Amino acid sequence: MRSTQELWEAALGEIQLQVNKPNFRTWFQETKGISYQGDQFVIGVPNIFVAEYFETNQRSLIEKTLVGLTNCNITVRFLVNSAQLDSPAGYTRRGTAANNITSPTRFNLKYTFDSFIVGSSNRLAHNAALGAAQNPGQDYNPLFIYGGVGLGKTHLLQAIRYFAQTQNQAVLYVSGEQFTNEFINAIREQKTDEFRRKYRDPDILLVDDIHFINGKKSTAESFFHTFNALHNSGRQIVLTSDRPPKSIPGLEEKLRSRFEWGLTATIEPPNLDTRLAILQAKAKQTGADIIPEVLTLIAQQARGNIRELEGNLNRVLAYAKLLGAKPTLELACHALKDISSKATEDNHSTPTLIITAVAESFQRTSQDLTSRRRDKETALARQIAMYLVRRQNGCSLAEVGLALGGRNPSTVSHACQKIDCYVKNSPLLNRKVKQIQKTINLKLKGKVFQ
Ligand code: ADP
Ligand code: MG
């Protein structure tokens, strides 16, 4: 029989073929196979950033590889500092920790109202969640929160749970999947009374990803009765989903209408300001010393998803830690290289890099372009930068203005029109802009940083 470490080394051998070299070196090199018991495989990782990165980005690859090698079901757990096998610093699988209704865990403490950054994209959902936690069963019942992946739905639900626990409210948090599994098991094991008691007892029922029950007729029926029983006795229900009730396929009309009885609040992707605020808060939590330019770069890269935003921050920090260097702008570009070259393919390049490239071609610095400097050459370079950021990156006028030192959207709009006209009518300027574009593409493919 192979030891845990031997099994892990075999897994590393396969993983090495699936991720690129720098990634493998950065993330996997310092890991260890710690223990393998039942279906749980514990992997030792050097620090919290690597643990977070694995949680967010590599869990499924690792599990798939281990399942392939053992032919058994495996759930991995990442443990920071292998010396403390049972310490609370161990990273348990998010789902397992979250589904437990006993005392608050590390993950609960991370997902609180205090750590939730409010912006225009999530204000309604946040306020409603807070209202449901403070006055359960009164203002919005049910509260139905929907939005894309990684936008904070689970965070808000966990925040309600944590708040309710501090108020000694009986609160039950489950995922739609867990509800379904428990219902099926209750039927199979003839424990439906126990199931009913569990779900009709709490003051607050929180169901994450409720859309999971769609198409499962008897589970949906059981949820319908649970819903009615709780609602009739004034208990609070909060549900989340990746889409609004009317777009959940196969959802029966009677459930759909109940989901819409209270308040339906959407969470939109955050704008650049909110993304920056979230990153600043996360950076502060980690205690790491990161210059604003690096945070801006990360915020500009991950545009739609906060999980990705966090993953990229962790990636930069882990990279710096492993190299024993400070997280400078250059190091961040290097750490995010794979991501940014993928982004180039989608035509989402990085404003910071664009601004630097334009500045260099005019023998200026990027600070010159973001400053108030007004000489003719600098002003022209700035306008070209606005034009290219807008074109290559698809940023809004406001985002372009922000990237260039807080200019008005109308100034940006004027600059873009002017350069567009120059590019069409002046061969000299056309050539210059094309040359800059070429440099930007090279930079984004990482050639400049190698
Ligand atoms: P969802 O359930 O919508 O897929 P999550 O709630 O799991 O997304 O959020 C993904 C990550 O982003 C979590 O680590 C969460 O803490 C973080 N996050 C999301 N929204 C915010 C926010 N407004 N402020 C701070 N962190 C956030
Ligand atoms: Mg979620």
Tab-separated table of C-alpha atoms and ligand atoms in Angstrom:
chain	number	residue	atom	x	y	z
A	1	MET	CA	0.000	0.000	0.000
A	2	ARG	CA	1.208	3.479	-0.791
A	3	SER	CA	1.782	5.992	1.999
A	4	THR	CA	-0.188	9.251	1.967
A	5	GLN	CA	2.888	11.136	0.836
A	6	GLU	CA	3.546	8.670	-1.987
A	7	LEU	CA	-0.031	8.980	-3.133
A	8	TRP	CA	0.225	12.763	-3.035
A	9	GLU	CA	3.471	12.659	-5.020
A	10	ALA	CA	1.762	10.543	-7.654
A	11	ALA	CA	-1.039	13.107	-7.756
A	12	LEU	CA	1.504	15.926	-8.091
A	13	GLY	CA	3.028	14.079	-11.033
A	14	GLU	CA	-0.311	14.220	-12.823
A	15	ILE	CA	-1.184	17.735	-11.767
A	16	GLN	CA	2.175	18.910	-13.120
A	17	LEU	CA	1.018	17.879	-16.570
A	18	GLN	CA	-2.138	19.957	-16.262
A	19	VAL	CA	-0.938	23.290	-14.914
A	20	ASN	CA	1.854	25.414	-16.311
A	21	LYS	CA	5.332	25.426	-14.803
A	22	PRO	CA	5.307	28.768	-12.938
A	23	ASN	CA	1.920	27.912	-11.449
A	24	PHE	CA	3.087	24.525	-10.356
A	25	ARG	CA	6.215	25.954	-8.790
A	26	THR	CA	4.328	28.744	-7.044
A	27	TRP	CA	1.504	26.734	-5.596
A	28	PHE	CA	2.194	23.036	-5.491
A	29	GLN	CA	5.876	22.685	-4.771
A	30	GLU	CA	5.683	23.136	-1.015
A	31	THR	CA	2.690	20.910	-0.365
A	32	LYS	CA	2.606	17.580	1.481
A	33	GLY	CA	0.276	14.633	1.765
A	34	ILE	CA	-0.567	14.613	5.478
A	35	SER	CA	-3.259	12.025	6.045
A	36	TYR	CA	-5.821	9.982	4.219
A	37	GLN	CA	-8.652	8.570	6.283
A	38	GLY	CA	-12.136	7.579	5.180
A	39	ASP	CA	-12.789	9.826	2.223
A	40	GLN	CA	-10.797	12.737	3.593
A	41	PHE	CA	-7.398	13.589	2.198
A	42	VAL	CA	-5.489	16.283	4.081
A	43	ILE	CA	-2.910	18.336	2.201
A	44	GLY	CA	-0.393	20.437	4.097
A	45	VAL	CA	0.204	23.879	2.600
A	46	PRO	CA	2.799	26.484	3.591
A	47	ASN	CA	0.506	29.408	4.252
A	48	ILE	CA	-3.037	30.727	4.319
A	49	PHE	CA	-2.779	32.252	0.836
A	50	VAL	CA	-1.997	28.946	-0.772
A	51	ALA	CA	-4.881	27.373	1.165
A	52	GLU	CA	-7.254	30.071	-0.068
A	53	TYR	CA	-5.952	29.782	-3.611
A	54	PHE	CA	-6.454	26.023	-3.607
A	55	GLU	CA	-9.947	26.403	-2.125
A	56	THR	CA	-10.919	28.828	-4.839
A	57	ASN	CA	-9.089	27.578	-7.895
A	58	GLN	CA	-7.680	24.089	-7.630
A	59	ARG	CA	-9.984	22.011	-5.444
A	60	SER	CA	-11.737	20.228	-8.283
A	61	LEU	CA	-8.521	19.430	-10.176
A	62	ILE	CA	-6.929	18.023	-7.010
A	63	GLU	CA	-9.974	15.967	-6.074
A	64	LYS	CA	-10.372	14.665	-9.614
A	65	THR	CA	-6.733	13.593	-9.711
A	66	LEU	CA	-6.911	11.814	-6.351
A	67	VAL	CA	-10.168	10.100	-7.279
A	68	GLY	CA	-8.519	8.922	-10.514
A	69	LEU	CA	-5.586	7.438	-8.593
A	70	THR	CA	-7.561	5.740	-5.833
A	71	ASN	CA	-10.877	4.966	-7.491
A	72	CYS	CA	-12.522	6.204	-4.287
A	73	ASN	CA	-14.545	9.261	-3.413
A	74	ILE	CA	-12.254	11.903	-1.960
A	75	THR	CA	-12.760	15.237	-0.285
A	76	VAL	CA	-9.629	17.261	0.250
A	77	ARG	CA	-8.865	19.544	3.123
A	78	PHE	CA	-6.056	22.078	3.158
A	79	LEU	CA	-4.105	22.480	6.327
A	80	VAL	CA	-1.824	25.419	6.972
A	81	ASN	CA	1.324	24.371	8.800
A	82	SER	CA	1.295	20.612	8.855
A	83	ALA	CA	2.583	20.495	12.432
A	84	GLN	CA	-0.865	21.345	13.777
A	85	LEU	CA	-3.039	18.704	12.278
A	86	ASP	CA	-6.106	19.371	14.390
A	87	SER	CA	-5.676	23.081	14.914
A	88	PRO	CA	-8.564	25.416	14.032
A	89	ALA	CA	-6.341	27.025	11.415
A	90	GLY	CA	-7.029	23.991	9.244
A	91	TYR	CA	-9.110	24.820	6.232
A	92	THR	CA	-12.199	22.708	6.154
A	93	ARG	CA	-14.245	22.461	3.042
A	94	ARG	CA	-16.382	25.555	2.816
A	95	GLY	CA	-19.599	23.617	2.320
A	96	THR	CA	-19.087	21.361	5.311
A	97	ALA	CA	-18.233	24.160	7.666
A	98	ALA	CA	-21.067	26.273	6.403
A	99	ASN	CA	-23.668	23.615	6.725
A	100	ASN	CA	-23.027	22.952	10.344
A	101	ILE	CA	-25.520	24.722	12.604
A	102	THR	CA	-23.541	24.491	15.800
A	103	SER	CA	-21.046	27.072	17.011
A	104	PRO	CA	-19.648	29.689	14.634
A	105	THR	CA	-16.627	28.456	12.692
A	106	ARG	CA	-13.740	30.254	11.112
A	107	PHE	CA	-15.717	30.695	7.929
A	108	ASN	CA	-18.696	32.168	9.719
A	109	LEU	CA	-16.418	34.739	11.222
A	110	LYS	CA	-15.141	35.659	7.825
A	111	TYR	CA	-18.646	36.089	6.429
A	112	THR	CA	-20.163	38.786	8.601
A	113	PHE	CA	-21.994	42.050	7.898
A	114	ASP	CA	-18.900	43.896	9.120
A	115	SER	CA	-16.725	42.352	6.457
A	116	PHE	CA	-19.258	42.911	3.665
A	117	ILE	CA	-18.429	45.967	1.554
A	118	VAL	CA	-21.518	47.789	0.405
A	119	GLY	CA	-21.700	49.480	-2.993
A	120	SER	CA	-24.405	50.333	-5.483
A	121	SER	CA	-24.343	46.779	-6.865
A	122	ASN	CA	-25.323	45.100	-3.600
A	123	ARG	CA	-26.849	47.797	-1.400
A	124	LEU	CA	-30.443	46.627	-1.650
A	125	ALA	CA	-29.545	43.001	-0.944
A	126	HIS	CA	-27.319	44.018	1.963
A	127	ASN	CA	-29.913	46.279	3.569
A	128	ALA	CA	-32.628	43.681	3.171
A	129	ALA	CA	-30.399	40.943	4.634
A	130	LEU	CA	-29.579	43.148	7.597
A	131	GLY	CA	-33.287	43.923	8.040
A	132	ALA	CA	-34.154	40.221	7.964
A	133	ALA	CA	-31.475	39.509	10.579
A	134	GLN	CA	-32.517	42.360	12.869
A	135	ASN	CA	-36.288	41.908	12.565
A	136	PRO	CA	-36.811	38.332	11.490
A	137	GLY	CA	-40.194	37.535	10.000
A	138	GLN	CA	-41.286	41.158	9.894
A	139	ASP	CA	-40.144	43.265	6.985
A	140	TYR	CA	-39.253	41.053	4.064
A	141	ASN	CA	-40.528	37.534	4.167
A	142	PRO	CA	-39.293	35.691	2.298
A	143	LEU	CA	-36.211	37.556	1.220
A	144	PHE	CA	-35.012	36.204	-2.112
A	145	ILE	CA	-31.481	37.254	-3.102
A	146	TYR	CA	-30.211	36.416	-6.555
A	147	GLY	CA	-27.136	37.153	-8.649
A	148	GLY	CA	-24.202	35.578	-10.493
A	149	VAL	CA	-21.496	33.402	-9.013
A	150	GLY	CA	-19.057	34.865	-6.525
A	151	LEU	CA	-21.009	38.064	-5.888
A	152	GLY	CA	-21.639	37.625	-2.160
A	153	LYS	CA	-24.914	35.695	-1.796
A	154	THR	CA	-23.454	33.061	0.516
A	155	HIS	CA	-21.581	35.773	2.389
A	156	LEU	CA	-24.834	37.623	3.134
A	157	LEU	CA	-26.622	34.454	4.154
A	158	GLN	CA	-23.792	33.504	6.506
A	159	ALA	CA	-23.793	37.046	7.871
A	160	ILE	CA	-27.490	36.687	8.765
A	161	ARG	CA	-26.707	33.370	10.384
A	162	TYR	CA	-23.862	34.784	12.433
A	163	PHE	CA	-25.877	37.825	13.508
A	164	ALA	CA	-28.846	35.634	14.480
A	165	GLN	CA	-26.600	33.380	16.530
A	166	THR	CA	-25.333	36.357	18.493
A	167	GLN	CA	-29.002	37.221	19.241
A	168	ASN	CA	-29.688	33.653	20.382
A	169	GLN	CA	-32.115	33.064	17.550
A	170	ALA	CA	-32.547	29.509	16.329
A	171	VAL	CA	-31.162	29.673	12.828
A	172	LEU	CA	-30.714	26.939	10.282
A	173	TYR	CA	-28.461	27.370	7.253
A	174	VAL	CA	-28.509	24.758	4.500
A	175	SER	CA	-27.771	24.596	0.822
A	176	GLY	CA	-30.483	23.565	-1.624
A	177	GLU	CA	-28.404	20.465	-2.235
A	178	GLN	CA	-28.262	19.593	1.449
A	179	PHE	CA	-32.011	20.076	1.815
A	180	THR	CA	-32.542	17.718	-1.115
A	181	ASN	CA	-30.173	15.072	0.237
A	182	GLU	CA	-31.626	15.191	3.722
A	183	PHE	CA	-35.135	14.907	2.370
A	184	ILE	CA	-34.249	11.875	0.249
A	185	ASN	CA	-32.434	10.214	3.164
A	186	ALA	CA	-35.345	10.937	5.517
A	187	ILE	CA	-37.698	9.134	3.162
A	188	ARG	CA	-35.315	6.255	2.660
A	189	GLU	CA	-34.653	5.830	6.367
A	190	GLN	CA	-38.266	6.560	7.349
A	191	LYS	CA	-37.243	9.550	9.436
A	192	THR	CA	-39.584	12.114	7.955
A	193	ASP	CA	-40.783	13.245	11.401
A	194	GLU	CA	-37.269	14.111	12.398
A	195	PHE	CA	-36.754	15.909	9.086
A	196	ARG	CA	-39.957	17.901	9.557
A	197	ARG	CA	-39.038	18.883	13.091
A	198	LYS	CA	-35.616	20.054	12.034
A	199	TYR	CA	-36.954	22.268	9.281
A	200	ARG	CA	-39.997	23.658	11.049
A	201	ASP	CA	-38.288	24.519	14.287
A	202	PRO	CA	-35.902	27.411	13.464
A	203	ASP	CA	-36.771	31.094	13.773
A	204	ILE	CA	-34.788	31.733	10.619
A	205	LEU	CA	-34.332	29.326	7.732
A	206	LEU	CA	-31.595	30.184	5.258
A	207	VAL	CA	-31.395	28.168	2.049
A	208	ASP	CA	-28.441	28.846	-0.204
A	209	ASP	CA	-28.791	28.056	-3.912
A	210	ILE	CA	-32.453	27.101	-3.697
A	211	HIS	CA	-32.540	26.565	-7.480
A	212	PHE	CA	-30.956	23.196	-6.761
A	213	ILE	CA	-34.391	21.809	-5.874
A	214	ASN	CA	-35.825	22.562	-9.314
A	215	GLY	CA	-36.987	19.585	-11.296
A	216	LYS	CA	-37.071	17.434	-8.150
A	217	LYS	CA	-40.786	17.173	-7.660
A	218	SER	CA	-41.083	15.598	-4.228
A	219	THR	CA	-38.250	17.702	-2.776
A	220	ALA	CA	-39.920	20.848	-4.114
A	221	GLU	CA	-43.231	19.704	-2.631
A	222	SER	CA	-41.579	19.123	0.721
A	223	PHE	CA	-39.989	22.569	0.559
A	224	PHE	CA	-43.386	24.059	-0.268
A	225	HIS	CA	-44.832	22.629	2.971
A	226	THR	CA	-41.779	23.699	4.974
A	227	PHE	CA	-42.102	27.194	3.544
A	228	ASN	CA	-45.803	27.451	4.395
A	229	ALA	CA	-45.354	26.153	7.927
A	230	LEU	CA	-42.570	28.626	8.675
A	231	HIS	CA	-44.178	31.566	6.936
A	232	ASN	CA	-47.526	31.000	8.640
A	233	SER	CA	-45.896	31.121	12.028
A	234	GLY	CA	-44.019	34.312	11.203
A	235	ARG	CA	-40.550	32.755	10.882
A	236	GLN	CA	-38.051	34.373	8.570
A	237	ILE	CA	-37.050	32.666	5.328
A	238	VAL	CA	-34.130	33.825	3.216
A	239	LEU	CA	-33.289	32.160	-0.076
A	240	THR	CA	-30.532	32.698	-2.599
A	241	SER	CA	-30.286	31.681	-6.204
A	242	ASP	CA	-28.268	32.424	-9.293
A	243	ARG	CA	-31.405	33.699	-11.030
A	244	PRO	CA	-34.775	35.273	-10.186
A	245	PRO	CA	-37.695	32.974	-9.291
A	246	LYS	CA	-39.351	33.441	-12.666
A	247	SER	CA	-36.225	32.191	-14.462
A	248	ILE	CA	-35.758	29.001	-12.456
A	249	PRO	CA	-36.731	26.334	-14.960
A	250	GLY	CA	-39.257	23.774	-13.858
A	251	LEU	CA	-40.196	25.663	-10.704
A	252	GLU	CA	-43.862	25.156	-9.940
A	253	GLU	CA	-46.026	28.240	-10.080
A	254	LYS	CA	-47.113	27.921	-6.440
A	255	LEU	CA	-43.484	27.957	-5.258
A	256	ARG	CA	-42.494	30.723	-7.638
A	257	SER	CA	-45.267	32.979	-6.407
A	258	ARG	CA	-44.294	32.297	-2.788
A	259	PHE	CA	-40.667	33.141	-3.497
A	260	GLU	CA	-41.896	36.474	-4.811
A	261	TRP	CA	-44.187	37.226	-1.863
A	262	GLY	CA	-41.621	39.234	0.050
A	263	LEU	CA	-38.681	41.092	-1.394
A	264	THR	CA	-36.607	39.982	-4.371
A	265	ALA	CA	-33.199	41.663	-4.353
A	266	THR	CA	-30.502	41.271	-6.960
A	267	ILE	CA	-26.742	41.569	-6.578
A	268	GLU	CA	-25.001	42.943	-9.655
A	269	PRO	CA	-21.306	42.666	-10.498
A	270	PRO	CA	-19.450	45.371	-8.549
A	271	ASN	CA	-18.060	48.450	-10.258
A	272	LEU	CA	-14.399	49.409	-10.082
A	273	ASP	CA	-14.824	51.529	-6.925
A	274	THR	CA	-16.495	48.698	-5.047
A	275	ARG	CA	-13.960	46.187	-6.271
A	276	LEU	CA	-11.184	48.442	-5.017
A	277	ALA	CA	-12.898	48.924	-1.658
A	278	ILE	CA	-13.274	45.153	-1.272
A	279	LEU	CA	-9.617	44.615	-2.119
A	280	GLN	CA	-8.508	47.302	0.306
A	281	ALA	CA	-10.513	45.636	3.067
A	282	LYS	CA	-9.153	42.187	2.219
A	283	ALA	CA	-5.595	43.509	2.049
A	284	LYS	CA	-6.054	45.133	5.449
A	285	GLN	CA	-7.345	41.860	6.886
A	286	THR	CA	-4.243	40.041	5.719
A	287	GLY	CA	-2.040	42.741	7.209
A	288	ALA	CA	0.007	42.814	4.016
A	289	ASP	CA	1.601	46.021	2.849
A	290	ILE	CA	0.341	46.545	-0.688
A	291	ILE	CA	0.700	49.700	-2.733
A	292	PRO	CA	-2.517	51.169	-4.204
A	293	GLU	CA	-1.303	50.619	-7.792
A	294	VAL	CA	-1.211	46.871	-7.228
A	295	LEU	CA	-4.724	46.867	-5.795
A	296	THR	CA	-5.912	48.912	-8.780
A	297	LEU	CA	-4.296	46.439	-11.161
A	298	ILE	CA	-6.039	43.516	-9.456
A	299	ALA	CA	-9.359	45.372	-9.390
A	300	GLN	CA	-9.085	46.094	-13.092
A	301	GLN	CA	-8.310	42.484	-13.937
A	302	ALA	CA	-11.174	40.707	-12.201
A	303	ARG	CA	-14.234	42.523	-13.391
A	304	GLY	CA	-17.211	40.380	-12.645
A	305	ASN	CA	-16.566	38.150	-9.712
A	306	ILE	CA	-15.394	38.809	-6.177
A	307	ARG	CA	-14.161	35.299	-5.647
A	308	GLU	CA	-11.810	35.806	-8.570
A	309	LEU	CA	-10.793	39.182	-7.137
A	310	GLU	CA	-9.814	37.568	-3.841
A	311	GLY	CA	-8.100	34.724	-5.645
A	312	ASN	CA	-5.955	37.170	-7.591
A	313	LEU	CA	-5.016	39.122	-4.477
A	314	ASN	CA	-4.022	35.892	-2.758
A	315	ARG	CA	-2.093	34.864	-5.809
A	316	VAL	CA	-0.042	38.067	-5.768
A	317	LEU	CA	0.588	37.808	-2.021
A	318	ALA	CA	1.575	34.155	-2.167
A	319	TYR	CA	3.849	34.866	-5.091
A	320	ALA	CA	5.574	37.666	-3.184
A	321	LYS	CA	5.886	35.493	-0.096
A	322	LEU	CA	7.372	32.571	-1.930
A	323	LEU	CA	9.885	34.809	-3.671
A	324	GLY	CA	10.595	36.662	-0.432
A	325	ALA	CA	9.902	39.939	-2.265
A	326	LYS	CA	7.572	42.915	-1.858
A	327	PRO	CA	4.362	42.848	-3.924
A	328	THR	CA	5.431	45.490	-6.427
A	329	LEU	CA	3.501	46.338	-9.573
A	330	GLU	CA	5.927	44.334	-11.651
A	331	LEU	CA	5.674	41.291	-9.420
A	332	ALA	CA	1.874	41.550	-9.516
A	333	CYS	CA	1.922	41.635	-13.322
A	334	HIS	CA	4.081	38.560	-13.290
A	335	ALA	CA	1.862	36.736	-10.788
A	336	LEU	CA	-1.241	37.562	-12.815
A	337	LYS	CA	0.360	36.921	-16.168
A	338	ASP	CA	-1.605	33.801	-17.092
A	339	ILE	CA	-4.787	35.522	-16.138
A	340	SER	CA	-4.000	38.688	-18.054
A	341	SER	CA	-2.944	36.858	-21.202
A	342	LYS	CA	-6.222	34.971	-21.026
A	343	ALA	CA	-7.863	38.346	-20.622
A	344	THR	CA	-6.149	39.650	-23.746
A	345	GLU	CA	-7.732	36.911	-25.752
A	346	ASP	CA	-11.075	38.205	-24.542
A	347	ASN	CA	-9.972	41.709	-25.359
A	348	HIS	CA	-9.971	42.730	-21.705
A	349	SER	CA	-6.469	44.092	-21.198
A	350	THR	CA	-5.150	46.054	-18.274
A	351	PRO	CA	-5.517	49.828	-18.048
A	352	THR	CA	-2.348	50.184	-15.970
A	353	LEU	CA	-0.285	48.426	-18.605
A	354	ILE	CA	-1.865	50.441	-21.377
A	355	ILE	CA	-1.160	53.702	-19.597
A	356	THR	CA	2.460	52.689	-18.991
A	357	ALA	CA	2.943	51.697	-22.623
A	358	VAL	CA	1.520	54.973	-23.910
A	359	ALA	CA	3.576	56.977	-21.426
A	360	GLU	CA	6.780	55.201	-22.456
A	361	SER	CA	6.203	55.848	-26.124
A	362	PHE	CA	5.969	59.580	-25.348
A	363	GLN	CA	8.969	59.495	-22.989
A	364	ARG	CA	6.690	60.200	-20.104
A	365	THR	CA	5.883	58.273	-16.904
A	366	SER	CA	2.442	56.901	-16.116
A	367	GLN	CA	2.297	59.399	-13.219
A	368	ASP	CA	2.625	62.190	-15.806
A	369	LEU	CA	-0.481	60.864	-17.501
A	370	THR	CA	-2.503	60.495	-14.325
A	371	SER	CA	-1.297	63.873	-12.993
A	372	ARG	CA	-2.553	67.365	-13.898
A	373	ARG	CA	0.441	68.048	-16.168
A	374	ARG	CA	-0.879	69.993	-19.146
A	375	ASP	CA	1.834	70.413	-21.776
A	376	LYS	CA	0.747	69.479	-25.286
A	377	GLU	CA	2.621	66.173	-25.606
A	378	THR	CA	1.459	64.910	-22.204
A	379	ALA	CA	-2.127	65.911	-22.947
A	380	LEU	CA	-2.008	64.053	-26.269
A	381	ALA	CA	-0.478	60.958	-24.619
A	382	ARG	CA	-3.182	61.055	-21.964
A	383	GLN	CA	-5.910	61.254	-24.589
A	384	ILE	CA	-4.425	58.321	-26.497
A	385	ALA	CA	-4.290	56.355	-23.247
A	386	MET	CA	-7.973	57.105	-22.644
A	387	TYR	CA	-8.824	56.029	-26.159
A	388	LEU	CA	-6.869	52.770	-25.878
A	389	VAL	CA	-8.097	51.873	-22.398
A	390	ARG	CA	-11.657	52.407	-23.566
A	391	ARG	CA	-11.164	50.437	-26.782
A	392	GLN	CA	-8.982	47.597	-25.588
A	393	ASN	CA	-10.473	47.140	-22.181
A	394	GLY	CA	-14.107	47.956	-22.740
A	395	CYS	CA	-14.173	50.078	-19.552
A	396	SER	CA	-16.971	52.558	-19.001
A	397	LEU	CA	-16.164	56.259	-19.450
A	398	ALA	CA	-16.130	56.600	-15.663
A	399	GLU	CA	-13.713	53.704	-15.226
A	400	VAL	CA	-11.369	55.127	-17.848
A	401	GLY	CA	-11.525	58.504	-16.087
A	402	LEU	CA	-10.695	56.849	-12.796
A	403	ALA	CA	-7.743	54.958	-14.247
A	404	LEU	CA	-6.341	58.256	-15.538
A	405	GLY	CA	-6.307	60.178	-12.305
A	406	GLY	CA	-10.007	60.863	-11.800
A	407	ARG	CA	-11.021	62.627	-15.024
A	408	ASN	CA	-14.659	63.390	-15.809
A	409	PRO	CA	-16.498	60.974	-18.097
A	410	SER	CA	-17.189	63.905	-20.443
A	411	THR	CA	-13.439	64.630	-20.714
A	412	VAL	CA	-12.848	60.972	-21.553
A	413	SER	CA	-15.613	60.974	-24.120
A	414	HIS	CA	-14.163	64.084	-25.787
A	415	ALA	CA	-10.664	62.551	-25.849
A	416	CYS	CA	-11.894	59.293	-27.366
A	417	GLN	CA	-13.740	61.102	-30.157
A	418	LYS	CA	-10.748	63.327	-30.891
A	419	ILE	CA	-8.242	60.440	-31.090
A	420	ASP	CA	-10.656	58.364	-33.141
A	421	CYS	CA	-10.760	61.201	-35.657
A	422	TYR	CA	-6.917	61.607	-35.645
A	423	VAL	CA	-6.410	57.875	-36.156
A	424	LYS	CA	-8.648	57.974	-39.211
A	425	ASN	CA	-7.120	61.103	-40.710
A	426	SER	CA	-3.473	61.270	-39.679
A	427	PRO	CA	-1.257	58.439	-40.984
A	428	LEU	CA	1.514	59.482	-38.581
A	429	LEU	CA	-0.677	59.215	-35.512
A	430	ASN	CA	-2.295	56.073	-36.827
A	431	ARG	CA	1.133	54.417	-37.034
A	432	LYS	CA	2.053	55.571	-33.550
A	433	VAL	CA	-1.149	54.198	-32.012
A	434	LYS	CA	-0.700	50.874	-33.813
A	435	GLN	CA	2.868	50.643	-32.495
A	436	ILE	CA	1.669	51.273	-28.954
A	437	GLN	CA	-1.025	48.647	-29.335
A	438	LYS	CA	1.615	46.138	-30.397
A	439	THR	CA	3.716	46.899	-27.312
A	440	ILE	CA	0.674	46.503	-25.097
A	441	ASN	CA	-0.118	43.111	-26.552
A	442	LEU	CA	3.466	41.993	-26.055
A	443	LYS	CA	3.413	43.173	-22.465
A	444	LEU	CA	0.164	41.433	-21.773
A	445	LYS	CA	1.497	38.197	-23.131
A	446	GLY	CA	4.154	38.534	-20.456
A	447	LYS	CA	7.089	38.755	-22.890
A	448	VAL	CA	8.324	41.964	-21.354
A	449	PHE	CA	8.438	40.446	-17.890
A	450	GLN	CA	10.455	37.356	-18.702
B	1	ADP	P1	-21.824	33.631	-4.144
B	1	ADP	O1	-22.463	32.857	-3.033
B	1	ADP	O2	-22.683	34.748	-4.645
B	1	ADP	O3	-21.343	32.760	-5.249
B	1	ADP	P2	-19.872	34.274	-2.121
B	1	ADP	O4	-20.759	34.819	-1.075
B	1	ADP	O5	-19.326	32.893	-1.888
B	1	ADP	O6	-20.541	34.349	-3.568
B	1	ADP	O7	-18.679	35.320	-2.318
B	1	ADP	C1	-17.439	34.968	-2.916
B	1	ADP	C2	-16.313	35.622	-2.139
B	1	ADP	O8	-16.388	37.026	-2.299
B	1	ADP	C3	-16.400	35.354	-0.649
B	1	ADP	O9	-15.108	35.140	-0.115
B	1	ADP	C4	-16.991	36.626	-0.081
B	1	ADP	O10	-16.546	36.882	1.233
B	1	ADP	C5	-16.475	37.673	-1.044
B	1	ADP	N1	-17.404	38.801	-1.175
B	1	ADP	C6	-18.488	38.859	-1.973
B	1	ADP	N2	-19.096	40.059	-1.862
B	1	ADP	C7	-18.378	40.767	-0.979
B	1	ADP	C8	-18.490	42.089	-0.449
B	1	ADP	N3	-19.464	42.915	-0.846
B	1	ADP	N4	-17.589	42.489	0.450
B	1	ADP	C9	-16.578	41.661	0.827
B	1	ADP	N5	-16.400	40.412	0.366
B	1	ADP	C10	-17.287	39.955	-0.532
B	2	MG	MG	-22.803	30.794	-2.902
